[in-house]
XYZ file of C-alpha atoms in Angstrom:
541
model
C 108.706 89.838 130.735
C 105.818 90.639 128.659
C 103.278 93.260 129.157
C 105.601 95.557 130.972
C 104.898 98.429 128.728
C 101.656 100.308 127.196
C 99.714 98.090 124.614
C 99.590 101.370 122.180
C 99.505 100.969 118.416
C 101.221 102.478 115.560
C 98.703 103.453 113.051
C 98.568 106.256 110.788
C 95.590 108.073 112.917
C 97.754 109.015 115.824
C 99.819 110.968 113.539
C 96.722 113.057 112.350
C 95.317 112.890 115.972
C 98.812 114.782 117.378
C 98.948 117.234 114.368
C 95.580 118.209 115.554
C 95.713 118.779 119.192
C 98.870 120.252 118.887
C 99.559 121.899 115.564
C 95.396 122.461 114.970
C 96.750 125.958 113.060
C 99.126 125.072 110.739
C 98.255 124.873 107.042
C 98.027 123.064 103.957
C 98.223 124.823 100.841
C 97.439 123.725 97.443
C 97.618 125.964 94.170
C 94.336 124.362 92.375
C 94.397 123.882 88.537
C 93.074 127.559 87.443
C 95.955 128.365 89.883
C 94.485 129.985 92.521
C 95.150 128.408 96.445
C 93.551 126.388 98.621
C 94.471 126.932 101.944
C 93.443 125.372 105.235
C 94.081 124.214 108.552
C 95.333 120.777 110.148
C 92.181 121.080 112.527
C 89.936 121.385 109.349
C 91.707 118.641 107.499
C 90.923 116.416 110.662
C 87.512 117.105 110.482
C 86.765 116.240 106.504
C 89.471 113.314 107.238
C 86.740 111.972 109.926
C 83.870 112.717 107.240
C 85.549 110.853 104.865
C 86.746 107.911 105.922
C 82.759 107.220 107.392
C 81.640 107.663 103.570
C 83.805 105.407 102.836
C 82.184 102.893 105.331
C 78.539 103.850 104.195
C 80.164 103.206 100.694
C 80.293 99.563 101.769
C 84.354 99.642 101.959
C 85.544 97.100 104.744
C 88.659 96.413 106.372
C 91.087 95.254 104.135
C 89.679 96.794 100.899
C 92.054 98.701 98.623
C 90.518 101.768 97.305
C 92.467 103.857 94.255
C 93.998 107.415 94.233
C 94.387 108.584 90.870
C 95.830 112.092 90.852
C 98.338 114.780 91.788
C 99.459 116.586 95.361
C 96.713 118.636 96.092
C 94.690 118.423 99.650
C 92.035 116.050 98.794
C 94.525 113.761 97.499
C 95.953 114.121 101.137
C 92.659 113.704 102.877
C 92.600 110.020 101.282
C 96.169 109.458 102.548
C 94.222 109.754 106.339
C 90.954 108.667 105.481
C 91.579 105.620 103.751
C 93.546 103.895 106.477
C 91.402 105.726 108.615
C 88.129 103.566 107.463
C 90.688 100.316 108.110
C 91.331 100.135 104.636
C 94.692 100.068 102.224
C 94.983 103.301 100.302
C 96.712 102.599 96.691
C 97.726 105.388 95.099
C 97.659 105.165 91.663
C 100.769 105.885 89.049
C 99.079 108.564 86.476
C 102.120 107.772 84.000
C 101.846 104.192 83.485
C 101.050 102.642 79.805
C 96.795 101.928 79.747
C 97.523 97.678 80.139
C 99.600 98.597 82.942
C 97.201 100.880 85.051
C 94.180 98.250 84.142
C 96.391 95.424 85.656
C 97.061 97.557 88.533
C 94.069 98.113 89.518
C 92.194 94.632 88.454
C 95.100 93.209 90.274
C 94.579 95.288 93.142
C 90.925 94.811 93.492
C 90.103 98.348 94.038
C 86.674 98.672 95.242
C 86.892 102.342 94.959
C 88.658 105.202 92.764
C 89.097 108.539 93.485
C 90.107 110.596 90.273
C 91.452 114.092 90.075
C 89.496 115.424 86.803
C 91.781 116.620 84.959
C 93.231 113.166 84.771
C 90.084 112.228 83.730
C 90.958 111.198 79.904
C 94.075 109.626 80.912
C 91.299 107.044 83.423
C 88.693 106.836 80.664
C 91.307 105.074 78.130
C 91.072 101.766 80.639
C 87.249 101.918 82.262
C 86.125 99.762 79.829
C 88.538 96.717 81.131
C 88.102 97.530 84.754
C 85.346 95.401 86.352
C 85.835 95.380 90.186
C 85.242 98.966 90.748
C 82.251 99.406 92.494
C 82.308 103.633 92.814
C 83.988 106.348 91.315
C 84.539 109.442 93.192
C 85.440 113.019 91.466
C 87.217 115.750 92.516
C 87.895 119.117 91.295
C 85.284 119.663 88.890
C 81.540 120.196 88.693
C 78.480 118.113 88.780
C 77.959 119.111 85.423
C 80.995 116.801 84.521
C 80.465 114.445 81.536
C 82.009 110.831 82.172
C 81.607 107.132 80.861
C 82.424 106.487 84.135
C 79.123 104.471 86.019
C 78.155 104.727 89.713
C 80.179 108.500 89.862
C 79.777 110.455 92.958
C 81.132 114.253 93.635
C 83.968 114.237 96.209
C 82.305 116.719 98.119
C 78.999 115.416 97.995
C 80.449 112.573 99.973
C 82.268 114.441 102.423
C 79.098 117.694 103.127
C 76.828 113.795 103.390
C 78.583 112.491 106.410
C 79.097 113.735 109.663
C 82.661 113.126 111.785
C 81.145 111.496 114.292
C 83.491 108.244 113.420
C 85.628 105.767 115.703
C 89.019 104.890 113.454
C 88.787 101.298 112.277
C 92.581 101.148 112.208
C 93.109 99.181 115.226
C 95.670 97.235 114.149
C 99.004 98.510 113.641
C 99.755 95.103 111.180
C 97.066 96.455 108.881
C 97.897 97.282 105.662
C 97.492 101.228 105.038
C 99.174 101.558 101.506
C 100.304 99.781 98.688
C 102.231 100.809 95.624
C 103.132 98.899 92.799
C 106.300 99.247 91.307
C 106.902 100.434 87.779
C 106.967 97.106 86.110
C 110.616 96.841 85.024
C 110.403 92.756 84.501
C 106.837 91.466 83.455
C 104.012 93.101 85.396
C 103.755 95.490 87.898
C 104.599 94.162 91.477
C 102.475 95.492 94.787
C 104.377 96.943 97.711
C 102.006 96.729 100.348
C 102.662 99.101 103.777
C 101.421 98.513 107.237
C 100.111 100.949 109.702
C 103.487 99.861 112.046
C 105.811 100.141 109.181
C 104.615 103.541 107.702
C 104.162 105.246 111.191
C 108.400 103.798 111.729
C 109.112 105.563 108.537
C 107.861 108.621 109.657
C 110.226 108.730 112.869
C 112.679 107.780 110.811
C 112.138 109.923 108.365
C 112.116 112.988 110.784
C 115.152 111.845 112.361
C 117.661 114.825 112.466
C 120.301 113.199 111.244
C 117.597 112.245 108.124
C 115.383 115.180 106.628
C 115.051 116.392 110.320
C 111.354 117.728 109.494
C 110.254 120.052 112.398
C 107.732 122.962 113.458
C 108.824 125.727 111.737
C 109.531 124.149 108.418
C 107.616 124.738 104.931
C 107.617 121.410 103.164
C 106.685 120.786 99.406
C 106.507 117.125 98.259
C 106.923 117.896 94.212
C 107.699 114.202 94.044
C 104.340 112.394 93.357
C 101.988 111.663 95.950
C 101.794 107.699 93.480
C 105.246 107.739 93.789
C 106.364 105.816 96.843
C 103.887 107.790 99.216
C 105.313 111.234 97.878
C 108.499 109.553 100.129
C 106.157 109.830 103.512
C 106.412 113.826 103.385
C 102.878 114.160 104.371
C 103.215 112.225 107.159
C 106.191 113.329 108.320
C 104.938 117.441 107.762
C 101.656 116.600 110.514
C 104.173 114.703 112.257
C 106.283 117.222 112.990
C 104.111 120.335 112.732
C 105.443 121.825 109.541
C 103.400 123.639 107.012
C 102.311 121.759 103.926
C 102.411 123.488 100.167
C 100.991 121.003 97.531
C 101.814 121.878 93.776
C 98.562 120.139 92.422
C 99.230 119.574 88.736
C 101.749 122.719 88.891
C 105.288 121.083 88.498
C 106.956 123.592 86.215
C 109.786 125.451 86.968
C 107.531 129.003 87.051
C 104.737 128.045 89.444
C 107.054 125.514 91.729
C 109.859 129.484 91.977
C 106.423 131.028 92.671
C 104.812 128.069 95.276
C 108.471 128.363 97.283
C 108.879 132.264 96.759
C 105.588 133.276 97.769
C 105.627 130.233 100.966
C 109.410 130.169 101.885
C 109.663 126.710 101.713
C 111.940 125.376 103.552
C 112.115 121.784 102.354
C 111.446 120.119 98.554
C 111.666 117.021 97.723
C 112.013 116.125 93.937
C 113.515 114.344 91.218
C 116.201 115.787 89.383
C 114.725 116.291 86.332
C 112.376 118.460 88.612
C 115.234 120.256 90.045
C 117.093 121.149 86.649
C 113.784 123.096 85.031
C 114.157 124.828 88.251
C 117.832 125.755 88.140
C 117.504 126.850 84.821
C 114.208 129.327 85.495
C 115.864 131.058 88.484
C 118.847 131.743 86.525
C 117.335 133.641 83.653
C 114.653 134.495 86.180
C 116.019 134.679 89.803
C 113.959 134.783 92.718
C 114.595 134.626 96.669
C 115.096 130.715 97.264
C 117.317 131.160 99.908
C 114.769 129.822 102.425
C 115.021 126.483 101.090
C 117.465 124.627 103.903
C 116.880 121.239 102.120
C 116.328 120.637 98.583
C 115.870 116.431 98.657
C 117.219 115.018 95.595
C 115.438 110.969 95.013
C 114.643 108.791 92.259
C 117.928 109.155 90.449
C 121.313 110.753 90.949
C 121.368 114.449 90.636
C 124.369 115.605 88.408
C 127.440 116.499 90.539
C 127.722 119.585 88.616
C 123.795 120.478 89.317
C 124.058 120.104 92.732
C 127.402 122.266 92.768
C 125.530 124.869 90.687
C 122.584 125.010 93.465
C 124.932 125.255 96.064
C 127.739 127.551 94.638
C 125.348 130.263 92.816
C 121.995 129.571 95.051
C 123.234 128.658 97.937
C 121.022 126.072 98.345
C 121.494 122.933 100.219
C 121.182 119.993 98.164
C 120.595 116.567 99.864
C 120.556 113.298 98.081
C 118.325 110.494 99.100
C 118.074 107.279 97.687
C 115.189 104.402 98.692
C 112.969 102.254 97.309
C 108.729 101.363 96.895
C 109.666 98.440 98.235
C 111.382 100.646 101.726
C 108.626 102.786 101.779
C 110.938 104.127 100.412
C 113.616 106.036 102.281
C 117.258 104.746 102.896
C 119.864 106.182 103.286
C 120.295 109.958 102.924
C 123.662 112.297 102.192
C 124.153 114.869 105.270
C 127.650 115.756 105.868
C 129.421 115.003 109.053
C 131.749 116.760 111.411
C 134.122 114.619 109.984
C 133.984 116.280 106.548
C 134.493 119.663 107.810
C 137.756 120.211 106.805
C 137.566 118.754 103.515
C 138.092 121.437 100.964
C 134.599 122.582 98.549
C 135.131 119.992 95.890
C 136.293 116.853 97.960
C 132.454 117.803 100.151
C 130.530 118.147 96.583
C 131.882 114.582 95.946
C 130.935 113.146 99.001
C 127.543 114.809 98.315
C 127.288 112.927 95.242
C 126.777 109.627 96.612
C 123.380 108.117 98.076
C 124.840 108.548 101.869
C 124.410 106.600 104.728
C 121.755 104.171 105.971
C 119.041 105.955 108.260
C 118.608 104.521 111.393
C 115.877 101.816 111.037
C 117.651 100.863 107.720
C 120.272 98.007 107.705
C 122.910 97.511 104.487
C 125.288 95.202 103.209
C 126.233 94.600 100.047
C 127.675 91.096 98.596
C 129.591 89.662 96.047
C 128.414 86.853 93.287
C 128.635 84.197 95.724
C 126.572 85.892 98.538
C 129.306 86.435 100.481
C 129.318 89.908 102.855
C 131.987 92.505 101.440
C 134.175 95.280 103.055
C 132.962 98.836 103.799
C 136.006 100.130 102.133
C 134.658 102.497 99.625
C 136.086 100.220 96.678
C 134.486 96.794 96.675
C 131.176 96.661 94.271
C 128.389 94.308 95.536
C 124.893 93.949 94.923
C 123.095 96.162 97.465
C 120.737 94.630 100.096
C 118.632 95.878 103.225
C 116.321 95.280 105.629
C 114.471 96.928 108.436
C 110.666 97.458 109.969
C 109.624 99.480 106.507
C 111.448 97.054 104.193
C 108.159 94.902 102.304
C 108.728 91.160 103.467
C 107.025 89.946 100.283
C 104.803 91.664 97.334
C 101.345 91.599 97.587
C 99.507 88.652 96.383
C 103.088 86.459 96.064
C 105.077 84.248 98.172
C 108.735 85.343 99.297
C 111.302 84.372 96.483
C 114.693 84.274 96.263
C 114.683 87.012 93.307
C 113.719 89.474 96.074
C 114.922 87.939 99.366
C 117.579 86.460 100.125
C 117.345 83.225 102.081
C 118.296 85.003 105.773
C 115.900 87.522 105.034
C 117.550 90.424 103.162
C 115.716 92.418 100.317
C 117.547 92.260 97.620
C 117.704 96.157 95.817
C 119.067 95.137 92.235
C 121.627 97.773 92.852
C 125.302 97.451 92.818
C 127.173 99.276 94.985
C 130.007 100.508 97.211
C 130.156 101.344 100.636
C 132.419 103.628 102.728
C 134.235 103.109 105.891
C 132.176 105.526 107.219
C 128.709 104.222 105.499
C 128.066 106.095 102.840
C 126.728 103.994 99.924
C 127.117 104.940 96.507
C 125.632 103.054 93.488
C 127.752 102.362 90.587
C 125.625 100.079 88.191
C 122.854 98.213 88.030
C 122.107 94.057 88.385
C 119.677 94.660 85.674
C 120.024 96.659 82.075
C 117.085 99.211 82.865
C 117.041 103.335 82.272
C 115.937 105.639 84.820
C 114.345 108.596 83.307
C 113.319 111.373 85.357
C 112.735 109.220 88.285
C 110.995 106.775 86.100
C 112.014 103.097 85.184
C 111.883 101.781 81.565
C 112.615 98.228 80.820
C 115.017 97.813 78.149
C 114.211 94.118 77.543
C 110.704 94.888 77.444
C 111.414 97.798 74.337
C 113.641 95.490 72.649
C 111.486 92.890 71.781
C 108.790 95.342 70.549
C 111.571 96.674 68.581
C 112.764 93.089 67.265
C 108.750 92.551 66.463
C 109.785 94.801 63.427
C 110.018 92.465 59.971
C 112.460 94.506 58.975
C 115.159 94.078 62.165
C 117.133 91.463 63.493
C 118.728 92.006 66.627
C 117.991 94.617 69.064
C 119.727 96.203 72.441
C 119.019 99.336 74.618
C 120.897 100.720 76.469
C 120.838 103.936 79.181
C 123.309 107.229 77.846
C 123.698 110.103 80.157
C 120.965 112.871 79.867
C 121.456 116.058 81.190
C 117.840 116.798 82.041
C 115.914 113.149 82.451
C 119.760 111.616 84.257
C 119.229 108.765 81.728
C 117.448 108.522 78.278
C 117.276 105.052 76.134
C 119.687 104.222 73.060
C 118.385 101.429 71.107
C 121.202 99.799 69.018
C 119.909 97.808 65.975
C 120.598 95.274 63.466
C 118.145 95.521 60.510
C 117.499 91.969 58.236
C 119.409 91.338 55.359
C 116.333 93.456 53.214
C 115.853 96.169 55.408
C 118.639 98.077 55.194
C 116.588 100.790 54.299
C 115.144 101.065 57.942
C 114.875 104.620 59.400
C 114.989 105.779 62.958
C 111.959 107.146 62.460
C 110.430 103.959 61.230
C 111.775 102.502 64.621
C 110.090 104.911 66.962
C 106.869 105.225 64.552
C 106.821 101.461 65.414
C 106.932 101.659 68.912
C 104.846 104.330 69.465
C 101.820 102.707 69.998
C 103.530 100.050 71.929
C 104.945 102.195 74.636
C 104.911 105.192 77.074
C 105.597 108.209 75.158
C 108.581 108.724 77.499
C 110.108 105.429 77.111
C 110.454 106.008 73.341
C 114.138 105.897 72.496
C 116.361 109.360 71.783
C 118.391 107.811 69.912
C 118.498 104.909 67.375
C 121.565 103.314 65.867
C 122.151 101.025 63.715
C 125.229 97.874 63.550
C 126.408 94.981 62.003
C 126.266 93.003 64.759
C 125.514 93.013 69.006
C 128.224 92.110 70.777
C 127.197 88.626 72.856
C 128.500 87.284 76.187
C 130.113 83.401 76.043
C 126.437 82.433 76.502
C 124.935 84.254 73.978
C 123.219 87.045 75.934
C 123.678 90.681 74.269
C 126.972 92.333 76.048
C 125.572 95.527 77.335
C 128.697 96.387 78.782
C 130.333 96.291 75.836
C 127.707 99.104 73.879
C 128.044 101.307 76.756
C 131.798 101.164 76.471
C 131.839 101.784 72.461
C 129.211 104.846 72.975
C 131.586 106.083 75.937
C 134.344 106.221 73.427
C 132.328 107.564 70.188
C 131.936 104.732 68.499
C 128.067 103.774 68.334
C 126.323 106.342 65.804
């Protein structure tokens, strides 16, 4: 019974293609770095879009190719999120937060042919051009041709696009291309490569603009504060020209004043953030308050916003807050925390605790979770299992690796590395992790990977670190420590001093204690579970 329907593909260029015959007015906005706006239309977007992504084939960029993003939300970075696939090639964007060895594996791993760099990240780039070989052309934006760089083979960003003309056929006829890829943070060993599809992105979009998900229509304002590197900005840009909403992108703006001035000034009506992002913001509008009241969705990802933070928003802003929880490796969005009919008559507090939980599975998102053995548990809100999903924007395998059974299960579920419990009525909440890592402001750090740095000391022993609560990051790192018999005089500051050229700046740990001894499991392996428990109860420090 083939062939009964339309051959028509899902690729990324229909999305920009209805956004411009229908929505040709609406805007993007972007406040620059001097902080002044940039303002302009979907139809004009289109246009440069089309410009670009034939420079990119006159740049000698073929099907396939992976070229790099490196910089913030701002309208050129959005161009390349069009352009890119546009040209039939995979559009990796680029963490700007990652440790130099990291971003230089990234992109040597990646094979970018090309790198487009917002200036003002340019120092943070320079630190790793020197162990970059496959880059064939570096392209600038936001600055002058007067700009100094090591960089070789640099071209202006708007040279390329006032060069070429828009008179350009898409070369994304596919919709199994890949579009995107992101690598993960590298929790375990190296960076891994989530690698997106035309088909799967374009499916995340609908889904994502489901109205039982972030419902995205015509007359909303959205502003993606959550990294355009990070996870695709969670498809907001596609699902804004999807829909027809306005666009406001912060550029390198993500303090509390500018982001009350960006939704003020805009009446944003979405935001998606972290909740480090959201706190700053809490904090500004109550010793400065502005009109947020047109904000129907504040979207809460990356880590769990604070029950009491997302009362406070609600209670004394009247704000909406929505929680959200995916992964890089969904593209990422999974489930998301609306309230039902059914939790209508539930008194204030009993809805705030519902709100505090991930929510339910989007449609186009499967769950499950499962026990030691593998074995499918209950939806009863009780059971813990080890989270797994699958669905048409769920990665198959990372890039460059064969399917294993650390991320897939053998029937074809990805595993999450989340534990988890599940209510009758689907909505998840996570209660732990598989693995020992912190999640800082919507960033991962890898406790195994700071503890042997730490145990690379002469003067210590043993060392094990371990996530505490953090009011503004969610979660900040404790390292526990047992010095050698001759260095009991071993400082905290020694520790950090030690690891500071070692590590991110933010992975560096708050606090620093020091023990006889780490508790061990029957097999020897440090006993997180029992550190967390003894600095629950006041008895690590």
């Amino acid at each position: 019974m083939n062939g009964l329907m339309m051959d028509y593909q899902l690729t990324i260029d229909r999305i920009l293609e209805h956004a411009k015959r229908i929505y040709p007015n609406k805007t993007v906005t972007t406040m620059l770095p001097d902080g002044s706006y940039h303002q302009y239309t979907y139809a004009d977007m289109y246009t440069r879009v089309k410009k670009l992504s034939k420079a990119l084939v006159g740049l000698g960029v073929n099907p396939g190719d992976r070229v790099g993003t490196f910089g913030w939300n701002n309208y050129q970075h959005l161009e390349l999120y069009y352009a890119i696939p546009g040209a039939g090639a995979v559009c990796h964007t680029l963490n700007i937060r990652l440790f130099p060895e990291q971003l230089t594996y990234v992109v040597e791993h990646a094979e970018d042919k090309v790198v487009f760099i917002d200036a003002t990240l340019l120092p943070l780039y320079e630190r790793v051009a020197d162990d970059i070989s496959c880059v064939e052309h570096y392209v600038l934006y936001n600055t002058t041709p007067e700009t100094q760089t090591k960089l070789p083979n640099v071209i202006m960003y708007e040279d390329l696009v006032n060069g070429s003309d828009d008179d350009f056929e898409w070369r994304s006829t596919d919709e199994n291309m890949a579009m995107a890829m992101c690598y993960t943070s590298g929790t375990t060993g190296n960076p891994k490569g989530a690698l997106y599809s035309h088909r799967s992105m374009y499916l995340h979009t609908v889904g994502e603009c489901q109205a039982n998900a972030m419902g995205l229509n015509e007359s909303d304002v959205v502003l993606p504060v959550v990294p355009q590197f990070h996870a695709m900005a969670w498809g907001t840009p596609y699902g804004a020209a999807m829909a027809g909403a306005n666009l406001v992108m912060p550029g390198p703006h993500l303090q509390a004043i500018p982001l009350a001035e960006m939704i003020d000034k805009y009446r944003v009506t979405v935001a998606a953030g972290v909740p480090t992002i959201w706190n700053g913001l809490y904090h500004e509008l109550k010793n400065n308050p502005r009109d947020i009241s047109c904000i129907r969705a504040l979207v809460v990802g990356g880590s769990a916003m604070p029950r009491a933070l997302t009362k406070a928003y609600e209670a004394e802003l009247g704000v909406n807050v929505v929680h959200a929880w995916g992964m890089t490796e969904m593209s990422p969005l999974g489930t998301i925390c609306n309230l039902m009919t059914h939790h209508e008559g539930l008194d204030q507090e009993a809805k705030w605790d519902v709100k505090a939980t991930q929510g339910f599975p989007i449609c186009g998102v499967e769950m499950r979770i499962v026990d030691e053995e593998g074995q499918e548990l209950p939806w009863d809100g009780q059971q813990m299992g080890e989270l797994q999903v699958r669905g048409p924007w769920v990665i198959r395998q990372y890039f460059k690796r064969d399917v294993d059974s650390d991320s897939h299960t053998a029937d074809g579920w990805f595993r999450t590395g989340d534990v988890s419990t599940i209510s009758p009525d689907g909505y998840m909440n996570i209660t732990d992790r598989t693995k020992d890592l912190v999640k800082s402001g919507g960033e991962w750090i890898s406790t195994v990977e700071m503890e042997n740095y730490i145990m690379g000391h002469p003067k210590i022993m043993e060392a094990a670190v371990i996530a505490i609560p953090d009011d503004k990051w969610s979660e900040r790192p404790l390292a526990a420590v047992v010095p050698t018999p001759d260095g009991g005089d071993v400082t905290k500051d020694d520790v950090i001093e030690y690891l500071r050229d070692k590590v991110a700046k933010f992975w560096l740990p708050d606090e620093v204690v020091f023990i006889e001894e780490i508790p061990k499991t029957s097999v020897g392996k440090f006993d997180k579970k029992v550190l967390r428990a003894q600095y629950a109860e006041g008895e690590l420090g």
